[in-house]
mmCIF file with all atom_site columns, C-alpha atoms in Angstrom:
data_model
loop_
_atom_site.group_PDB
_atom_site.id
_atom_site.type_symbol
_atom_site.label_atom_id
_atom_site.label_alt_id
_atom_site.label_comp_id
_atom_site.label_asym_id
_atom_site.label_entity_id
_atom_site.label_seq_id
_atom_site.pdbx_PDB_ins_code
_atom_site.Cartn_x
_atom_site.Cartn_y
_atom_site.Cartn_z
_atom_site.occupancy
_atom_site.B_iso_or_equiv
_atom_site.pdbx_formal_charge
_atom_site.auth_seq_id
_atom_site.auth_comp_id
_atom_site.auth_asym_id
_atom_site.auth_atom_id
_atom_site.pdbx_PDB_model_num
ATOM 1   C CA . GLY A 1 1   ? -38.318 144.565 114.478 1.00 0.00 ? 1   GLY A CA 1
ATOM 2   C CA . ALA A 1 2   ? -41.460 146.808 112.956 1.00 0.00 ? 2   ALA A CA 1
ATOM 3   C CA . VAL A 1 3   ? -43.060 145.586 109.700 1.00 0.00 ? 3   VAL A CA 1
ATOM 4   C CA . VAL A 1 4   ? -44.444 146.939 106.412 1.00 0.00 ? 4   VAL A CA 1
ATOM 5   C CA . SER A 1 5   ? -46.531 145.436 104.391 1.00 0.00 ? 5   SER A CA 1
ATOM 6   C CA . GLN A 1 6   ? -47.149 145.971 100.444 1.00 0.00 ? 6   GLN A CA 1
ATOM 7   C CA . HIS A 1 7   ? -49.826 144.518 98.361  1.00 0.00 ? 7   HIS A CA 1
ATOM 8   C CA . PRO A 1 8   ? -49.604 143.351 95.574  1.00 0.00 ? 8   PRO A CA 1
ATOM 9   C CA . SER A 1 9   ? -46.273 142.323 95.112  1.00 0.00 ? 9   SER A CA 1
ATOM 10  C CA . TRP A 1 10  ? -46.501 142.154 91.516  1.00 0.00 ? 10  TRP A CA 1
ATOM 11  C CA . VAL A 1 11  ? -49.187 143.522 89.724  1.00 0.00 ? 11  VAL A CA 1
ATOM 12  C CA . ILE A 1 12  ? -49.709 143.358 85.457  1.00 0.00 ? 12  ILE A CA 1
ATOM 13  C CA . CYS A 1 13  ? -52.418 145.354 83.868  1.00 0.00 ? 13  CYS A CA 1
ATOM 14  C CA . LYS A 1 14  ? -52.871 147.173 80.374  1.00 0.00 ? 14  LYS A CA 1
ATOM 15  C CA . SER A 1 15  ? -51.814 150.376 79.385  1.00 0.00 ? 15  SER A CA 1
ATOM 16  C CA . GLY A 1 16  ? -54.341 153.011 80.059  1.00 0.00 ? 16  GLY A CA 1
ATOM 17  C CA . THR A 1 17  ? -55.803 151.395 83.347  1.00 0.00 ? 17  THR A CA 1
ATOM 18  C CA . SER A 1 18  ? -54.902 152.393 87.422  1.00 0.00 ? 18  SER A CA 1
ATOM 19  C CA . VAL A 1 19  ? -53.028 150.376 89.672  1.00 0.00 ? 19  VAL A CA 1
ATOM 20  C CA . LYS A 1 20  ? -53.352 150.721 93.527  1.00 0.00 ? 20  LYS A CA 1
ATOM 21  C CA . ILE A 1 21  ? -50.683 149.599 95.787  1.00 0.00 ? 21  ILE A CA 1
ATOM 22  C CA . GLU A 1 22  ? -50.796 149.030 99.126  1.00 0.00 ? 22  GLU A CA 1
ATOM 23  C CA . CYS A 1 23  ? -48.544 150.234 102.025 1.00 0.00 ? 23  CYS A CA 1
ATOM 24  C CA . ARG A 1 24  ? -49.627 148.880 105.367 1.00 0.00 ? 24  ARG A CA 1
ATOM 25  C CA . SER A 1 25  ? -47.040 149.150 108.897 1.00 0.00 ? 25  SER A CA 1
ATOM 26  C CA . LEU A 1 26  ? -48.536 146.190 110.627 1.00 0.00 ? 26  LEU A CA 1
ATOM 27  C CA . ASP A 1 27  ? -47.208 146.594 114.394 1.00 0.00 ? 27  ASP A CA 1
ATOM 28  C CA . PHE A 1 28  ? -47.019 150.056 114.613 1.00 0.00 ? 28  PHE A CA 1
ATOM 29  C CA . GLN A 1 29  ? -48.600 153.647 113.458 1.00 0.00 ? 29  GLN A CA 1
ATOM 30  C CA . ALA A 1 30  ? -46.477 155.381 110.724 1.00 0.00 ? 30  ALA A CA 1
ATOM 31  C CA . THR A 1 31  ? -47.228 159.047 110.731 1.00 0.00 ? 31  THR A CA 1
ATOM 32  C CA . THR A 1 32  ? -44.942 159.462 107.525 1.00 0.00 ? 32  THR A CA 1
ATOM 33  C CA . MET A 1 33  ? -44.537 157.049 104.978 1.00 0.00 ? 33  MET A CA 1
ATOM 34  C CA . PHE A 1 34  ? -42.777 157.226 101.739 1.00 0.00 ? 34  PHE A CA 1
ATOM 35  C CA . TRP A 1 35  ? -42.520 156.039 98.270  1.00 0.00 ? 35  TRP A CA 1
ATOM 36  C CA . TYR A 1 36  ? -39.740 154.957 96.001  1.00 0.00 ? 36  TYR A CA 1
ATOM 37  C CA . ARG A 1 37  ? -39.164 153.864 92.881  1.00 0.00 ? 37  ARG A CA 1
ATOM 38  C CA . GLN A 1 38  ? -36.474 152.102 91.613  1.00 0.00 ? 38  GLN A CA 1
ATOM 39  C CA . PHE A 1 39  ? -35.687 150.673 88.026  1.00 0.00 ? 39  PHE A CA 1
ATOM 40  C CA . PRO A 1 40  ? -33.472 147.730 87.260  1.00 0.00 ? 40  PRO A CA 1
ATOM 41  C CA . LYS A 1 41  ? -30.033 147.847 88.971  1.00 0.00 ? 41  LYS A CA 1
ATOM 42  C CA . GLN A 1 42  ? -30.786 151.344 89.982  1.00 0.00 ? 42  GLN A CA 1
ATOM 43  C CA . SER A 1 43  ? -30.647 153.108 93.416  1.00 0.00 ? 43  SER A CA 1
ATOM 44  C CA . LEU A 1 44  ? -34.060 154.198 95.085  1.00 0.00 ? 44  LEU A CA 1
ATOM 45  C CA . MET A 1 45  ? -35.214 157.164 93.901  1.00 0.00 ? 45  MET A CA 1
ATOM 46  C CA . LEU A 1 46  ? -37.826 158.840 96.112  1.00 0.00 ? 46  LEU A CA 1
ATOM 47  C CA . MET A 1 47  ? -41.192 159.750 94.395  1.00 0.00 ? 47  MET A CA 1
ATOM 48  C CA . ALA A 1 48  ? -43.237 161.592 97.254  1.00 0.00 ? 48  ALA A CA 1
ATOM 49  C CA . THR A 1 49  ? -43.611 161.657 100.637 1.00 0.00 ? 49  THR A CA 1
ATOM 50  C CA . SER A 1 50  ? -47.143 161.189 102.644 1.00 0.00 ? 50  SER A CA 1
ATOM 51  C CA . ASN A 1 51  ? -48.221 162.534 105.912 1.00 0.00 ? 51  ASN A CA 1
ATOM 52  C CA . GLU A 1 52  ? -51.444 161.103 107.583 1.00 0.00 ? 52  GLU A CA 1
ATOM 53  C CA . GLY A 1 53  ? -54.097 163.730 107.313 1.00 0.00 ? 53  GLY A CA 1
ATOM 54  C CA . SER A 1 54  ? -52.176 165.689 104.636 1.00 0.00 ? 54  SER A CA 1
ATOM 55  C CA . LYS A 1 55  ? -51.734 166.297 101.084 1.00 0.00 ? 55  LYS A CA 1
ATOM 56  C CA . ALA A 1 56  ? -48.393 164.292 99.855  1.00 0.00 ? 56  ALA A CA 1
ATOM 57  C CA . THR A 1 57  ? -45.371 166.209 99.230  1.00 0.00 ? 57  THR A CA 1
ATOM 58  C CA . TYR A 1 58  ? -44.107 164.883 95.685  1.00 0.00 ? 58  TYR A CA 1
ATOM 59  C CA . GLU A 1 59  ? -40.457 165.295 94.571  1.00 0.00 ? 59  GLU A CA 1
ATOM 60  C CA . GLN A 1 60  ? -39.403 167.104 91.851  1.00 0.00 ? 60  GLN A CA 1
ATOM 61  C CA . GLY A 1 61  ? -40.109 165.883 88.251  1.00 0.00 ? 61  GLY A CA 1
ATOM 62  C CA . VAL A 1 62  ? -42.734 163.566 89.738  1.00 0.00 ? 62  VAL A CA 1
ATOM 63  C CA . GLU A 1 63  ? -46.535 163.894 88.094  1.00 0.00 ? 63  GLU A CA 1
ATOM 64  C CA . LYS A 1 64  ? -48.829 164.658 90.846  1.00 0.00 ? 64  LYS A CA 1
ATOM 65  C CA . ASP A 1 65  ? -51.804 164.010 89.198  1.00 0.00 ? 65  ASP A CA 1
ATOM 66  C CA . LYS A 1 66  ? -50.032 160.060 87.708  1.00 0.00 ? 66  LYS A CA 1
ATOM 67  C CA . PHE A 1 67  ? -49.331 159.264 90.930  1.00 0.00 ? 67  PHE A CA 1
ATOM 68  C CA . LEU A 1 68  ? -51.747 159.777 93.472  1.00 0.00 ? 68  LEU A CA 1
ATOM 69  C CA . ILE A 1 69  ? -51.029 159.321 97.097  1.00 0.00 ? 69  ILE A CA 1
ATOM 70  C CA . ASN A 1 70  ? -53.418 158.691 99.998  1.00 0.00 ? 70  ASN A CA 1
ATOM 71  C CA . HIS A 1 71  ? -52.358 158.270 103.619 1.00 0.00 ? 71  HIS A CA 1
ATOM 72  C CA . ALA A 1 72  ? -55.890 158.175 105.629 1.00 0.00 ? 72  ALA A CA 1
ATOM 73  C CA . SER A 1 73  ? -54.608 156.496 108.633 1.00 0.00 ? 73  SER A CA 1
ATOM 74  C CA . LEU A 1 74  ? -51.827 155.568 110.742 1.00 0.00 ? 74  LEU A CA 1
ATOM 75  C CA . THR A 1 75  ? -51.187 152.263 109.376 1.00 0.00 ? 75  THR A CA 1
ATOM 76  C CA . LEU A 1 76  ? -52.110 152.567 105.349 1.00 0.00 ? 76  LEU A CA 1
ATOM 77  C CA . SER A 1 77  ? -50.747 154.453 102.445 1.00 0.00 ? 77  SER A CA 1
ATOM 78  C CA . THR A 1 78  ? -51.851 153.805 99.159  1.00 0.00 ? 78  THR A CA 1
ATOM 79  C CA . LEU A 1 79  ? -50.115 154.781 95.604  1.00 0.00 ? 79  LEU A CA 1
ATOM 80  C CA . THR A 1 80  ? -52.670 154.755 92.480  1.00 0.00 ? 80  THR A CA 1
ATOM 81  C CA . VAL A 1 81  ? -50.600 154.779 89.226  1.00 0.00 ? 81  VAL A CA 1
ATOM 82  C CA . THR A 1 82  ? -53.153 156.286 87.052  1.00 0.00 ? 82  THR A CA 1
ATOM 83  C CA . SER A 1 83  ? -53.646 155.905 83.344  1.00 0.00 ? 83  SER A CA 1
ATOM 84  C CA . ALA A 1 84  ? -50.487 153.561 83.494  1.00 0.00 ? 84  ALA A CA 1
ATOM 85  C CA . HIS A 1 85  ? -48.315 153.313 80.364  1.00 0.00 ? 85  HIS A CA 1
ATOM 86  C CA . PRO A 1 86  ? -45.242 151.020 79.840  1.00 0.00 ? 86  PRO A CA 1
ATOM 87  C CA . GLU A 1 87  ? -42.962 153.529 81.088  1.00 0.00 ? 87  GLU A CA 1
ATOM 88  C CA . ASP A 1 88  ? -44.450 153.334 84.358  1.00 0.00 ? 88  ASP A CA 1
ATOM 89  C CA . SER A 1 89  ? -43.387 149.866 84.692  1.00 0.00 ? 89  SER A CA 1
ATOM 90  C CA . SER A 1 90  ? -40.984 149.584 87.456  1.00 0.00 ? 90  SER A CA 1
ATOM 91  C CA . PHE A 1 91  ? -40.776 148.273 91.071  1.00 0.00 ? 91  PHE A CA 1
ATOM 92  C CA . TYR A 1 92  ? -42.132 150.602 93.745  1.00 0.00 ? 92  TYR A CA 1
ATOM 93  C CA . ILE A 1 93  ? -41.298 150.658 97.147  1.00 0.00 ? 93  ILE A CA 1
ATOM 94  C CA . CYS A 1 94  ? -42.820 151.815 100.511 1.00 0.00 ? 94  CYS A CA 1
ATOM 95  C CA . SER A 1 95  ? -41.499 152.628 103.507 1.00 0.00 ? 95  SER A CA 1
ATOM 96  C CA . ALA A 1 96  ? -42.387 154.033 106.946 1.00 0.00 ? 96  ALA A CA 1
ATOM 97  C CA . ARG A 1 97  ? -41.125 155.787 110.175 1.00 0.00 ? 97  ARG A CA 1
ATOM 98  C CA . GLY A 1 98  ? -43.081 155.245 113.359 1.00 0.00 ? 98  GLY A CA 1
ATOM 99  C CA . GLN A 1 99  ? -43.995 157.322 115.768 1.00 0.00 ? 99  GLN A CA 1
ATOM 100 C CA . GLY A 1 100 ? -41.096 157.641 118.111 1.00 0.00 ? 100 GLY A CA 1
ATOM 101 C CA . THR A 1 101 ? -38.701 155.899 116.289 1.00 0.00 ? 101 THR A CA 1
ATOM 102 C CA . THR A 1 102 ? -35.152 157.242 115.797 1.00 0.00 ? 102 THR A CA 1
ATOM 103 C CA . SER A 1 103 ? -34.466 159.559 113.262 1.00 0.00 ? 103 SER A CA 1
ATOM 104 C CA . GLY A 1 104 ? -33.924 158.270 109.931 1.00 0.00 ? 104 GLY A CA 1
ATOM 105 C CA . GLU A 1 105 ? -34.861 154.921 110.985 1.00 0.00 ? 105 GLU A CA 1
ATOM 106 C CA . LEU A 1 106 ? -36.942 153.393 107.962 1.00 0.00 ? 106 LEU A CA 1
ATOM 107 C CA . PHE A 1 107 ? -38.404 150.395 107.428 1.00 0.00 ? 107 PHE A CA 1
ATOM 108 C CA . PHE A 1 108 ? -38.809 149.108 103.965 1.00 0.00 ? 108 PHE A CA 1
ATOM 109 C CA . GLY A 1 109 ? -41.880 147.132 102.421 1.00 0.00 ? 109 GLY A CA 1
ATOM 110 C CA . GLU A 1 110 ? -41.066 143.927 99.824  1.00 0.00 ? 110 GLU A CA 1
ATOM 111 C CA . GLY A 1 111 ? -41.809 146.073 97.237  1.00 0.00 ? 111 GLY A CA 1
ATOM 112 C CA . SER A 1 112 ? -44.129 145.850 94.208  1.00 0.00 ? 112 SER A CA 1
ATOM 113 C CA . ARG A 1 113 ? -43.439 145.301 90.497  1.00 0.00 ? 113 ARG A CA 1
ATOM 114 C CA . LEU A 1 114 ? -45.624 146.863 88.143  1.00 0.00 ? 114 LEU A CA 1
ATOM 115 C CA . THR A 1 115 ? -45.494 145.497 84.611  1.00 0.00 ? 115 THR A CA 1
ATOM 116 C CA . VAL A 1 116 ? -47.910 147.540 81.956  1.00 0.00 ? 116 VAL A CA 1
ATOM 117 C CA . LEU A 1 117 ? -48.246 145.714 78.692  1.00 0.00 ? 117 LEU A CA 1
ATOM 118 C CA . GLN B 2 1   ? -25.877 168.939 98.306  1.00 0.00 ? 1   GLN B CA 1
ATOM 119 C CA . GLN B 2 2   ? -28.156 165.817 98.486  1.00 0.00 ? 2   GLN B CA 1
ATOM 120 C CA . GLN B 2 3   ? -25.957 163.580 97.037  1.00 0.00 ? 3   GLN B CA 1
ATOM 121 C CA . VAL B 2 4   ? -24.638 160.792 98.447  1.00 0.00 ? 4   VAL B CA 1
ATOM 122 C CA . LYS B 2 5   ? -21.734 159.149 96.209  1.00 0.00 ? 5   LYS B CA 1
ATOM 123 C CA . GLN B 2 6   ? -20.815 155.374 96.397  1.00 0.00 ? 6   GLN B CA 1
ATOM 124 C CA . SER B 2 7   ? -18.256 153.097 95.179  1.00 0.00 ? 7   SER B CA 1
ATOM 125 C CA . PRO B 2 8   ? -17.685 150.605 93.967  1.00 0.00 ? 8   PRO B CA 1
ATOM 126 C CA . GLN B 2 9   ? -20.593 149.771 91.609  1.00 0.00 ? 9   GLN B CA 1
ATOM 127 C CA . SER B 2 10  ? -19.564 146.223 92.134  1.00 0.00 ? 10  SER B CA 1
ATOM 128 C CA . LEU B 2 11  ? -17.524 143.973 94.070  1.00 0.00 ? 11  LEU B CA 1
ATOM 129 C CA . ILE B 2 12  ? -16.585 140.485 94.173  1.00 0.00 ? 12  ILE B CA 1
ATOM 130 C CA . VAL B 2 13  ? -15.021 138.896 97.359  1.00 0.00 ? 13  VAL B CA 1
ATOM 131 C CA . GLN B 2 14  ? -13.907 135.494 98.312  1.00 0.00 ? 14  GLN B CA 1
ATOM 132 C CA . LYS B 2 15  ? -15.559 133.970 100.716 1.00 0.00 ? 15  LYS B CA 1
ATOM 133 C CA . GLY B 2 16  ? -13.766 134.772 104.159 1.00 0.00 ? 16  GLY B CA 1
ATOM 134 C CA . GLY B 2 17  ? -12.542 137.821 102.779 1.00 0.00 ? 17  GLY B CA 1
ATOM 135 C CA . ILE B 2 18  ? -13.581 141.390 103.877 1.00 0.00 ? 18  ILE B CA 1
ATOM 136 C CA . SER B 2 19  ? -15.910 143.420 101.556 1.00 0.00 ? 19  SER B CA 1
ATOM 137 C CA . ILE B 2 20  ? -15.662 147.415 101.870 1.00 0.00 ? 20  ILE B CA 1
ATOM 138 C CA . ILE B 2 21  ? -17.919 149.929 100.344 1.00 0.00 ? 21  ILE B CA 1
ATOM 139 C CA . ASN B 2 22  ? -17.388 153.608 100.402 1.00 0.00 ? 22  ASN B CA 1
ATOM 140 C CA . CYS B 2 23  ? -19.728 156.535 100.906 1.00 0.00 ? 23  CYS B CA 1
ATOM 141 C CA . ALA B 2 24  ? -19.081 160.288 100.465 1.00 0.00 ? 24  ALA B CA 1
ATOM 142 C CA . TYR B 2 25  ? -21.771 163.044 100.932 1.00 0.00 ? 25  TYR B CA 1
ATOM 143 C CA . GLU B 2 26  ? -21.510 166.957 101.093 1.00 0.00 ? 26  GLU B CA 1
ATOM 144 C CA . ASN B 2 27  ? -24.765 167.991 103.034 1.00 0.00 ? 27  ASN B CA 1
ATOM 145 C CA . THR B 2 28  ? -22.796 168.611 106.573 1.00 0.00 ? 28  THR B CA 1
ATOM 146 C CA . ALA B 2 29  ? -26.646 168.766 107.761 1.00 0.00 ? 29  ALA B CA 1
ATOM 147 C CA . PHE B 2 30  ? -27.016 164.858 107.194 1.00 0.00 ? 30  PHE B CA 1
ATOM 148 C CA . ASP B 2 31  ? -26.793 163.637 111.133 1.00 0.00 ? 31  ASP B CA 1
ATOM 149 C CA . TYR B 2 32  ? -28.048 159.567 110.229 1.00 0.00 ? 32  TYR B CA 1
ATOM 150 C CA . PHE B 2 33  ? -25.661 157.308 108.345 1.00 0.00 ? 33  PHE B CA 1
ATOM 151 C CA . PRO B 2 34  ? -27.727 154.083 107.734 1.00 0.00 ? 34  PRO B CA 1
ATOM 152 C CA . TRP B 2 35  ? -26.440 150.903 105.272 1.00 0.00 ? 35  TRP B CA 1
ATOM 153 C CA . TYR B 2 36  ? -29.226 149.036 103.737 1.00 0.00 ? 36  TYR B CA 1
ATOM 154 C CA . GLN B 2 37  ? -29.259 145.307 102.427 1.00 0.00 ? 37  GLN B CA 1
ATOM 155 C CA . GLN B 2 38  ? -31.273 144.555 99.304  1.00 0.00 ? 38  GLN B CA 1
ATOM 156 C CA . PHE B 2 39  ? -31.712 141.028 97.690  1.00 0.00 ? 39  PHE B CA 1
ATOM 157 C CA . PRO B 2 40  ? -33.582 140.784 94.209  1.00 0.00 ? 40  PRO B CA 1
ATOM 158 C CA . GLY B 2 41  ? -37.166 141.494 94.171  1.00 0.00 ? 41  GLY B CA 1
ATOM 159 C CA . LYS B 2 42  ? -37.036 142.574 97.418  1.00 0.00 ? 42  LYS B CA 1
ATOM 160 C CA . GLY B 2 43  ? -37.427 145.936 99.541  1.00 0.00 ? 43  GLY B CA 1
ATOM 161 C CA . PRO B 2 44  ? -33.979 147.418 101.204 1.00 0.00 ? 44  PRO B CA 1
ATOM 162 C CA . ALA B 2 45  ? -33.562 146.161 105.002 1.00 0.00 ? 45  ALA B CA 1
ATOM 163 C CA . LEU B 2 46  ? -31.593 148.243 107.392 1.00 0.00 ? 46  LEU B CA 1
ATOM 164 C CA . LEU B 2 47  ? -28.500 146.407 108.202 1.00 0.00 ? 47  LEU B CA 1
ATOM 165 C CA . ILE B 2 48  ? -26.501 148.982 110.454 1.00 0.00 ? 48  ILE B CA 1
ATOM 166 C CA . ALA B 2 49  ? -26.181 152.724 111.345 1.00 0.00 ? 49  ALA B CA 1
ATOM 167 C CA . ILE B 2 50  ? -24.118 155.561 112.357 1.00 0.00 ? 50  ILE B CA 1
ATOM 168 C CA . ARG B 2 51  ? -24.587 158.996 113.868 1.00 0.00 ? 51  ARG B CA 1
ATOM 169 C CA . PRO B 2 52  ? -21.378 161.453 113.222 1.00 0.00 ? 52  PRO B CA 1
ATOM 170 C CA . ASP B 2 53  ? -20.867 161.530 117.229 1.00 0.00 ? 53  ASP B CA 1
ATOM 171 C CA . VAL B 2 54  ? -18.877 157.946 116.735 1.00 0.00 ? 54  VAL B CA 1
ATOM 172 C CA . SER B 2 55  ? -16.414 157.010 114.317 1.00 0.00 ? 55  SER B CA 1
ATOM 173 C CA . GLU B 2 56  ? -16.969 153.185 114.229 1.00 0.00 ? 56  GLU B CA 1
ATOM 174 C CA . LYS B 2 57  ? -19.972 151.180 114.860 1.00 0.00 ? 57  LYS B CA 1
ATOM 175 C CA . LYS B 2 58  ? -19.896 147.577 115.191 1.00 0.00 ? 58  LYS B CA 1
ATOM 176 C CA . GLU B 2 59  ? -22.433 144.510 114.698 1.00 0.00 ? 59  GLU B CA 1
ATOM 177 C CA . GLY B 2 60  ? -21.539 141.294 114.217 1.00 0.00 ? 60  GLY B CA 1
ATOM 178 C CA . ARG B 2 61  ? -19.150 141.028 110.951 1.00 0.00 ? 61  ARG B CA 1
ATOM 179 C CA . PHE B 2 62  ? -20.618 144.230 109.844 1.00 0.00 ? 62  PHE B CA 1
ATOM 180 C CA . THR B 2 63  ? -18.477 147.533 110.646 1.00 0.00 ? 63  THR B CA 1
ATOM 181 C CA . ILE B 2 64  ? -19.354 151.346 109.687 1.00 0.00 ? 64  ILE B CA 1
ATOM 182 C CA . SER B 2 65  ? -16.080 153.640 109.816 1.00 0.00 ? 65  SER B CA 1
ATOM 183 C CA . PHE B 2 66  ? -17.059 157.368 109.727 1.00 0.00 ? 66  PHE B CA 1
ATOM 184 C CA . ASN B 2 67  ? -15.000 159.985 109.172 1.00 0.00 ? 67  ASN B CA 1
ATOM 185 C CA . LYS B 2 68  ? -16.794 163.078 110.071 1.00 0.00 ? 68  LYS B CA 1
ATOM 186 C CA . SER B 2 69  ? -14.168 165.553 108.796 1.00 0.00 ? 69  SER B CA 1
ATOM 187 C CA . ALA B 2 70  ? -13.513 163.980 105.428 1.00 0.00 ? 70  ALA B CA 1
ATOM 188 C CA . LYS B 2 71  ? -17.297 163.389 105.042 1.00 0.00 ? 71  LYS B CA 1
ATOM 189 C CA . GLN B 2 72  ? -16.966 159.861 104.385 1.00 0.00 ? 72  GLN B CA 1
ATOM 190 C CA . PHE B 2 73  ? -18.160 156.502 105.511 1.00 0.00 ? 73  PHE B CA 1
ATOM 191 C CA . SER B 2 74  ? -17.279 153.007 104.593 1.00 0.00 ? 74  SER B CA 1
ATOM 192 C CA . LEU B 2 75  ? -19.201 149.698 105.327 1.00 0.00 ? 75  LEU B CA 1
ATOM 193 C CA . HIS B 2 76  ? -17.072 146.696 106.398 1.00 0.00 ? 76  HIS B CA 1
ATOM 194 C CA . ILE B 2 77  ? -18.299 143.069 105.797 1.00 0.00 ? 77  ILE B CA 1
ATOM 195 C CA . MET B 2 78  ? -15.312 140.766 107.508 1.00 0.00 ? 78  MET B CA 1
ATOM 196 C CA . ASP B 2 79  ? -15.471 137.255 107.106 1.00 0.00 ? 79  ASP B CA 1
ATOM 197 C CA . SER B 2 80  ? -17.618 137.572 104.129 1.00 0.00 ? 80  SER B CA 1
ATOM 198 C CA . GLN B 2 81  ? -19.966 134.657 103.197 1.00 0.00 ? 81  GLN B CA 1
ATOM 199 C CA . PRO B 2 82  ? -21.979 133.993 99.749  1.00 0.00 ? 82  PRO B CA 1
ATOM 200 C CA . GLY B 2 83  ? -25.295 134.709 101.532 1.00 0.00 ? 83  GLY B CA 1
ATOM 201 C CA . ASP B 2 84  ? -24.016 138.258 102.122 1.00 0.00 ? 84  ASP B CA 1
ATOM 202 C CA . SER B 2 85  ? -24.244 138.620 98.209  1.00 0.00 ? 85  SER B CA 1
ATOM 203 C CA . ALA B 2 86  ? -26.725 141.378 97.481  1.00 0.00 ? 86  ALA B CA 1
ATOM 204 C CA . THR B 2 87  ? -26.883 145.060 96.891  1.00 0.00 ? 87  THR B CA 1
ATOM 205 C CA . TYR B 2 88  ? -25.786 147.402 99.161  1.00 0.00 ? 88  TYR B CA 1
ATOM 206 C CA . PHE B 2 89  ? -26.971 151.091 99.579  1.00 0.00 ? 89  PHE B CA 1
ATOM 207 C CA . CYS B 2 90  ? -25.260 153.951 102.071 1.00 0.00 ? 90  CYS B CA 1
ATOM 208 C CA . ALA B 2 91  ? -27.828 156.657 102.806 1.00 0.00 ? 91  ALA B CA 1
ATOM 209 C CA . ALA B 2 92  ? -28.048 159.771 104.785 1.00 0.00 ? 92  ALA B CA 1
ATOM 210 C CA . SER B 2 93  ? -30.613 161.738 106.385 1.00 0.00 ? 93  SER B CA 1
ATOM 211 C CA . SER B 2 94  ? -31.104 165.019 108.325 1.00 0.00 ? 94  SER B CA 1
ATOM 212 C CA . GLY B 2 95  ? -32.367 165.539 111.919 1.00 0.00 ? 95  GLY B CA 1
ATOM 213 C CA . GLY B 2 96  ? -36.007 166.323 112.481 1.00 0.00 ? 96  GLY B CA 1
ATOM 214 C CA . TYR B 2 97  ? -36.131 163.725 109.599 1.00 0.00 ? 97  TYR B CA 1
ATOM 215 C CA . GLN B 2 98  ? -37.576 164.452 106.248 1.00 0.00 ? 98  GLN B CA 1
ATOM 216 C CA . LYS B 2 99  ? -36.155 161.636 103.810 1.00 0.00 ? 99  LYS B CA 1
ATOM 217 C CA . VAL B 2 100 ? -33.472 159.917 103.080 1.00 0.00 ? 100 VAL B CA 1
ATOM 218 C CA . THR B 2 101 ? -31.001 160.043 100.114 1.00 0.00 ? 101 THR B CA 1
ATOM 219 C CA . PHE B 2 102 ? -29.467 157.051 98.893  1.00 0.00 ? 102 PHE B CA 1
ATOM 220 C CA . GLY B 2 103 ? -25.977 156.198 97.205  1.00 0.00 ? 103 GLY B CA 1
ATOM 221 C CA . THR B 2 104 ? -25.986 154.504 93.872  1.00 0.00 ? 104 THR B CA 1
ATOM 222 C CA . GLY B 2 105 ? -25.726 151.163 95.359  1.00 0.00 ? 105 GLY B CA 1
ATOM 223 C CA . THR B 2 106 ? -22.714 148.293 95.477  1.00 0.00 ? 106 THR B CA 1
ATOM 224 C CA . LYS B 2 107 ? -23.658 144.640 94.366  1.00 0.00 ? 107 LYS B CA 1
ATOM 225 C CA . LEU B 2 108 ? -21.426 142.452 96.282  1.00 0.00 ? 108 LEU B CA 1
ATOM 226 C CA . GLN B 2 109 ? -20.931 138.944 94.913  1.00 0.00 ? 109 GLN B CA 1
ATOM 227 C CA . VAL B 2 110 ? -18.931 136.296 97.381  1.00 0.00 ? 110 VAL B CA 1
ATOM 228 C CA . ILE B 2 111 ? -17.696 133.405 95.556  1.00 0.00 ? 111 ILE B CA 1
ATOM 229 C CA . PRO B 2 112 ? -16.655 130.407 97.632  1.00 0.00 ? 112 PRO B CA 1
#
């Protein structure tokens, strides 16, 4: 099946710094990528939808200026957590829908665990 | 309207038994219903999915039953194995595909 790669898989940073997480589709072109946040023992909460070449669409309650999303190519989307604080510590997961894939079929990355000290 | 309700929250099944997880939705525009399996510290992986034009889909030990009139669907894991122990999420999305709405998750533990 299609492979979505996330990097880094885990990151620890100091409060106030910015962290960038990459999401790559390795064997297909992803016109749309999604960024989710998952707290321990909870479901995935959609943060934003990233479309190649256009601005991301953020879900209600998600701060656009804090969670910067860039989808500059058909294989790469990045999520930058700016001025991170301990409450931003979470598991961030990206997913991708490729060109021509079945409606609703998503391929997920392995997730990136962010810990803000 | 966008909610997908999932139950139970946790489930313990003996090896060889049947695991059953149920989901219900409200939005009649949903037309794709996947189930995802997630192991600790990993991203979800698609397990099996169904569209509302069929009432059942089986892949190996995994079966989805779909009741369009009741707006419910369920996952059955036959001959459950310890390796099936994971968190399972049902989900739903609508045609033209914009985003997937996830259920709250079920933590399954299969004991020997």
